[in-house]
JSON list of C-alpha atoms in Angstrom, two decimals:
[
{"chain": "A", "resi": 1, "resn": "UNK", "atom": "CA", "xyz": [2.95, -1.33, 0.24]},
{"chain": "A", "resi": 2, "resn": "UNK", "atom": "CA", "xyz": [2.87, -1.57, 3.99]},
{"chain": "A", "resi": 3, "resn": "UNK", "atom": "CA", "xyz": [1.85, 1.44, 6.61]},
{"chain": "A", "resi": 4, "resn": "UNK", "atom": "CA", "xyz": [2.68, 1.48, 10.14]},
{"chain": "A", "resi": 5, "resn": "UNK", "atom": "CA", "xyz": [0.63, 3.73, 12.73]},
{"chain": "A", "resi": 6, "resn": "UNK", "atom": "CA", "xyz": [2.22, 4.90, 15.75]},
{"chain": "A", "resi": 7, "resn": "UNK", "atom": "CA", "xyz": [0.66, 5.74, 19.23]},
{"chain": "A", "resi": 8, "resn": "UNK", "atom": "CA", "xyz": [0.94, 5.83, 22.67]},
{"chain": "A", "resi": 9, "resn": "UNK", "atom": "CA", "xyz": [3.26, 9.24, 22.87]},
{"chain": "A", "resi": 10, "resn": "UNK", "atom": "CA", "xyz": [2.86, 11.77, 25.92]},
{"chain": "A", "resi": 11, "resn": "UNK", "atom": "CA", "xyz": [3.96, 13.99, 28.49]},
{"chain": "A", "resi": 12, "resn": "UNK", "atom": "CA", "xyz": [4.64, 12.28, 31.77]},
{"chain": "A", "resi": 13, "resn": "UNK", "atom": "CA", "xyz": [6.88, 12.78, 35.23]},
{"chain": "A", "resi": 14, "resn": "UNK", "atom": "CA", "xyz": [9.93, 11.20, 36.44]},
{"chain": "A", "resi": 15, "resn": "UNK", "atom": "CA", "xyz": [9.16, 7.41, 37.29]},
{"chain": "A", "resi": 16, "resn": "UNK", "atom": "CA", "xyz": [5.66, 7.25, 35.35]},
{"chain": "A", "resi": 17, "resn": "UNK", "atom": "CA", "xyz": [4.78, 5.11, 32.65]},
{"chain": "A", "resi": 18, "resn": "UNK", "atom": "CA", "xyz": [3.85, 4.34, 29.12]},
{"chain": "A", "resi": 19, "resn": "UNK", "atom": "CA", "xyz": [3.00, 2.12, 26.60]},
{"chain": "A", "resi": 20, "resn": "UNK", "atom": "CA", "xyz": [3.29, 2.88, 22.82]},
{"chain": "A", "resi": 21, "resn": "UNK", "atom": "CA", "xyz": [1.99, 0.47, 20.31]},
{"chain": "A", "resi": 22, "resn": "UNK", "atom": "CA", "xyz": [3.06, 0.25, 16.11]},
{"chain": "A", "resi": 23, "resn": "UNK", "atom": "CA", "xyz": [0.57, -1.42, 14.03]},
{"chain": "A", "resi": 24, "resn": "UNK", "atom": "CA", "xyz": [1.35, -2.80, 10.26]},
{"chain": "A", "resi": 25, "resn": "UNK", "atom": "CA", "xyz": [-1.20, -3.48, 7.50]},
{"chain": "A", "resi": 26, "resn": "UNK", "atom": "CA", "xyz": [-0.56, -3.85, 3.55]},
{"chain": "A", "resi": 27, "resn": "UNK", "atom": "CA", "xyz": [0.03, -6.83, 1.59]},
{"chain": "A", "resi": 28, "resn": "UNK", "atom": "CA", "xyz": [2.30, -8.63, 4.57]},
{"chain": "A", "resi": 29, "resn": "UNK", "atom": "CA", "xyz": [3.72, -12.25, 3.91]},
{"chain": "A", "resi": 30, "resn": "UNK", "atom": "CA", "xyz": [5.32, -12.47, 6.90]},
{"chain": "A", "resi": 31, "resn": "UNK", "atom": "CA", "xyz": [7.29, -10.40, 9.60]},
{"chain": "A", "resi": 32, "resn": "UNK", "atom": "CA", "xyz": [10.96, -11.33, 10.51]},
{"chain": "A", "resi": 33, "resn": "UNK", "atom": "CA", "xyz": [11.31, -8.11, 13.21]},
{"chain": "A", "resi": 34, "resn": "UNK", "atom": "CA", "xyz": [9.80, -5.58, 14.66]},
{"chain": "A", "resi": 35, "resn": "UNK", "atom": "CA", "xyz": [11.43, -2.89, 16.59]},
{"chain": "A", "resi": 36, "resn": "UNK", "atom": "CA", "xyz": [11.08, 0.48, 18.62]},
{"chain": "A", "resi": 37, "resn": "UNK", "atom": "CA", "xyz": [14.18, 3.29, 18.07]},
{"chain": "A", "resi": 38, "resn": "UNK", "atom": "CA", "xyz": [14.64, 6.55, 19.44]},
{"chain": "A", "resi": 39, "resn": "UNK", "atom": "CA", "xyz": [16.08, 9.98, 18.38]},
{"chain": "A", "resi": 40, "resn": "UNK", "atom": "CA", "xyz": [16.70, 12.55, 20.49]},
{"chain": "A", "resi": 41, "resn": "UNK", "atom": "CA", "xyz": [17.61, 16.08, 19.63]},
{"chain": "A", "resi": 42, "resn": "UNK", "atom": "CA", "xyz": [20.66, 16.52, 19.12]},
{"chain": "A", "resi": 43, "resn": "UNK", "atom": "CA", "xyz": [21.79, 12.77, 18.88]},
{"chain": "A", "resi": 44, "resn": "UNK", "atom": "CA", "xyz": [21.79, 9.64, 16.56]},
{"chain": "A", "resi": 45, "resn": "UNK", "atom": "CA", "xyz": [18.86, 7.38, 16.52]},
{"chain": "A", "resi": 46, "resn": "UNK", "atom": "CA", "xyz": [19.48, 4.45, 18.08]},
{"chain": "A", "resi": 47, "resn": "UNK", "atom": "CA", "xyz": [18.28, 1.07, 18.84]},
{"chain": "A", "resi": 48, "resn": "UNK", "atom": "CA", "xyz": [15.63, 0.54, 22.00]},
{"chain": "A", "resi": 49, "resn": "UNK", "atom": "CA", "xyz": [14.78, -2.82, 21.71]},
{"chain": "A", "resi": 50, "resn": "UNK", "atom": "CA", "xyz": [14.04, -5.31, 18.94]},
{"chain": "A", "resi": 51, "resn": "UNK", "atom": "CA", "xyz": [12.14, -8.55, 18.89]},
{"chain": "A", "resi": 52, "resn": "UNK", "atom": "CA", "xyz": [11.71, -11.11, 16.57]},
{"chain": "A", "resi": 53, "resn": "UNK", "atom": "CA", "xyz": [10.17, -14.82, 16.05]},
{"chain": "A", "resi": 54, "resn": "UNK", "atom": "CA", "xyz": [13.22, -16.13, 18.23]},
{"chain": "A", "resi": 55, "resn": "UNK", "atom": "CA", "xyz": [14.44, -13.62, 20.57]},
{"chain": "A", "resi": 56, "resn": "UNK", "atom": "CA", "xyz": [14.34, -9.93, 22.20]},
{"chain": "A", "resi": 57, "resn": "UNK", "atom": "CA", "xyz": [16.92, -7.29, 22.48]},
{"chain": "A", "resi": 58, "resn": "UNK", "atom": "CA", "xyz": [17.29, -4.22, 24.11]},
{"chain": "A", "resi": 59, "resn": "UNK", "atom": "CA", "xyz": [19.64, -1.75, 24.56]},
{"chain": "A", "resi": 60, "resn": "UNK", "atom": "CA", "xyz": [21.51, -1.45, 28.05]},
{"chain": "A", "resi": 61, "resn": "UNK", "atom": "CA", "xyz": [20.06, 1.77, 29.01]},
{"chain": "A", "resi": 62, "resn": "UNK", "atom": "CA", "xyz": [16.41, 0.68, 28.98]},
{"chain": "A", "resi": 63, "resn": "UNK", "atom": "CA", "xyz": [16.89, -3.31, 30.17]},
{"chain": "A", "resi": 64, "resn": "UNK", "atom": "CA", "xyz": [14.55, -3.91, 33.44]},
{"chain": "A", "resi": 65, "resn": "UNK", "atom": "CA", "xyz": [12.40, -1.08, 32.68]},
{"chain": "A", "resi": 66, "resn": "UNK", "atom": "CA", "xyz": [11.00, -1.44, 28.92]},
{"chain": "A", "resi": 67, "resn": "UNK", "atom": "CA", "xyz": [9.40, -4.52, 27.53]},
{"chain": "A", "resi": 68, "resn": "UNK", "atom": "CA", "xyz": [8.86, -5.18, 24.02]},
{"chain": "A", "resi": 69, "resn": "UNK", "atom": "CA", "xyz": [5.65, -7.15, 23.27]},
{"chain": "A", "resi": 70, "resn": "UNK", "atom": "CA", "xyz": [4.06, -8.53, 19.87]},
{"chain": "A", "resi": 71, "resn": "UNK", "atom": "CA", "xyz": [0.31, -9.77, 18.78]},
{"chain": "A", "resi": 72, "resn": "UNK", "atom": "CA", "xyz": [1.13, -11.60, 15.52]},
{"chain": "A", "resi": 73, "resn": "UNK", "atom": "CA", "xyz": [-2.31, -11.82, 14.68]},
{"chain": "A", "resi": 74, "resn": "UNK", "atom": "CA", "xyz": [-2.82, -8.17, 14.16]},
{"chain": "A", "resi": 75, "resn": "UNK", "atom": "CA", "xyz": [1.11, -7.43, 12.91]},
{"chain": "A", "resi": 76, "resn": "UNK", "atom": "CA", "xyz": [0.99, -5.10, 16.40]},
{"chain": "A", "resi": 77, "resn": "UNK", "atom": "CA", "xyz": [4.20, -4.53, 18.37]},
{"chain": "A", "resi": 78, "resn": "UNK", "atom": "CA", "xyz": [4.50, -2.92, 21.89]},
{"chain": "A", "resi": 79, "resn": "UNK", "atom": "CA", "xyz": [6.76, -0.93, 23.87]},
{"chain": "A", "resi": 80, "resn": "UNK", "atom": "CA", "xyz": [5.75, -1.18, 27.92]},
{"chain": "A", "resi": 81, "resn": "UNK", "atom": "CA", "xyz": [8.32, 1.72, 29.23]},
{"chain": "A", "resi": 82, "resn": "UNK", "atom": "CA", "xyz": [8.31, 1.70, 33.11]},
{"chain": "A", "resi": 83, "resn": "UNK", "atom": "CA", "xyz": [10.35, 3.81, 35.66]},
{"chain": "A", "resi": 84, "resn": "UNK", "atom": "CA", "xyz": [10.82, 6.81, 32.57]},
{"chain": "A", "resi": 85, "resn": "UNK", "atom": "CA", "xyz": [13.66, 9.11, 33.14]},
{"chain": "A", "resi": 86, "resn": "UNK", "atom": "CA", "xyz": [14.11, 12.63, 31.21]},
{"chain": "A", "resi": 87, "resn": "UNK", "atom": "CA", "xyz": [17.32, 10.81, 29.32]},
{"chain": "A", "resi": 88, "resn": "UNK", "atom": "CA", "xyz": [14.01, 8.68, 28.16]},
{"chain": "A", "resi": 89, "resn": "UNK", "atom": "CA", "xyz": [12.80, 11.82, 26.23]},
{"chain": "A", "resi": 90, "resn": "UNK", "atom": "CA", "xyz": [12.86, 11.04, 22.50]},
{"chain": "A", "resi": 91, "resn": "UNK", "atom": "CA", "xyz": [10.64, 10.67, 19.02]},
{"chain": "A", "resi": 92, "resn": "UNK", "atom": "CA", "xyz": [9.95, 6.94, 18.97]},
{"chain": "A", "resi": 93, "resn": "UNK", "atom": "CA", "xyz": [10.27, 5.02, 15.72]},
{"chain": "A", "resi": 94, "resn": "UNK", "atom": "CA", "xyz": [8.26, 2.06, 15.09]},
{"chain": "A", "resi": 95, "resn": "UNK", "atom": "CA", "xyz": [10.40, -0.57, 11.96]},
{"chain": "A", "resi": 96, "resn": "UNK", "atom": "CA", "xyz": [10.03, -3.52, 10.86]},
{"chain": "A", "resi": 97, "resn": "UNK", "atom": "CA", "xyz": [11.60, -6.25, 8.61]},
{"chain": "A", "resi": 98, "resn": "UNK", "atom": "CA", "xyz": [9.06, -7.47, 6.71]},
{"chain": "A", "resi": 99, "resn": "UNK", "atom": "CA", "xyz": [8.80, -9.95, 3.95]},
{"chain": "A", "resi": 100, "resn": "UNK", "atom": "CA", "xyz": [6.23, -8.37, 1.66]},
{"chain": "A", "resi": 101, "resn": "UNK", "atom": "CA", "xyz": [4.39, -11.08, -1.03]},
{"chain": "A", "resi": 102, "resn": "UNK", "atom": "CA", "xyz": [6.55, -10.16, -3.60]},
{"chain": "A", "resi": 103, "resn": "UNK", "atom": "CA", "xyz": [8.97, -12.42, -2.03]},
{"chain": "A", "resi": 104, "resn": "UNK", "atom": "CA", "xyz": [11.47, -9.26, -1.20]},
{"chain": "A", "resi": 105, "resn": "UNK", "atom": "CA", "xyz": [12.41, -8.28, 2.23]},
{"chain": "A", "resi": 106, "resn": "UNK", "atom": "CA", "xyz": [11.93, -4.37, 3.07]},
{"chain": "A", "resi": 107, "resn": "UNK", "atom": "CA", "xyz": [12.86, -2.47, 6.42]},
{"chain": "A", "resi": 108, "resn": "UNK", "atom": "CA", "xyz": [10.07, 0.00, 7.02]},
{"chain": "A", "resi": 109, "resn": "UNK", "atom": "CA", "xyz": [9.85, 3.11, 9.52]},
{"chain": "A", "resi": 110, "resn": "UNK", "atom": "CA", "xyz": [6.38, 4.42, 11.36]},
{"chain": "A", "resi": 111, "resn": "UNK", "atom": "CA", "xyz": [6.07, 8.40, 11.62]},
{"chain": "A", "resi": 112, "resn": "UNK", "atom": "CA", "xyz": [7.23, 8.81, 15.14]},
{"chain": "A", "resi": 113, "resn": "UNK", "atom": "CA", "xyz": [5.72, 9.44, 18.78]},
{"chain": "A", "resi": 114, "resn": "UNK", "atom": "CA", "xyz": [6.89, 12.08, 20.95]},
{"chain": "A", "resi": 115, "resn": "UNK", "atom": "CA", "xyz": [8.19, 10.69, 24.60]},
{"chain": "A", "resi": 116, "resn": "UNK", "atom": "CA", "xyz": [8.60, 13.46, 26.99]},
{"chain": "A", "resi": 117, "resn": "UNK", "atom": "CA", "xyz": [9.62, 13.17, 30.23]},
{"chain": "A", "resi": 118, "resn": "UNK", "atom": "CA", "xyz": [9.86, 15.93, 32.84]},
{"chain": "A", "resi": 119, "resn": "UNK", "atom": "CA", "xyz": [8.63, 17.27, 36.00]}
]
């Protein structure tokens, strides 16, 4: 079984900055993806950005000001966010694709940060 752990979450005014991180540990062959979503109230969760062995995505809204970062070593993604706006306010959701050593692929969710933005 695999447990992700979720930081980084705050309070913080127009234009500031954070960085959440999303750590993974269990019995981890390897890791395909890992990813940051958001969810805010009232609205769909939806993708922030993604990055994998190969390449990054992000969505449009957040491109220039949010970098997504990994350590493989210690199964550790990032999320810099730079320039936050109040449509930035959101839970955060850490997931990952992971290939567990089984030999089975599983998609995997953290418990959530809390991004507020505001004056």
């Amino acid at each position: 079984q695999v447990q992700l752990v979720e930081s980084g979450g705050g309070l913080v005014q127009p234009g500031g900055s954070l960085r959440l991180s999303c750590a993974a540990s269990g019995s981890i062959f390897s890791i395909n993806a890992m990813g940051w979503y958001r969810q805010a109230p009232g609205k769909e969760r939806e993708l922030v950005a993604r990055i994998s062995r190969s390449s990054t995505n992000y969505a449009d809204s957040v491109k220039g000001r949010f970098t997504i970062s990994r350590d493989n070593a210690k199964n550790t993604v990032y999320l810099q966010m730079n320039s936050l706006k109040p449509d930035d306010t959101a839970v955060y959701y850490c997931n990952i694709d992971i290939v567990l050593v089984d030999g089975h692929t599983y998609d995997y969710w953290g418990q959530g940060t809390q991004v507020t933005v505001s004056s």
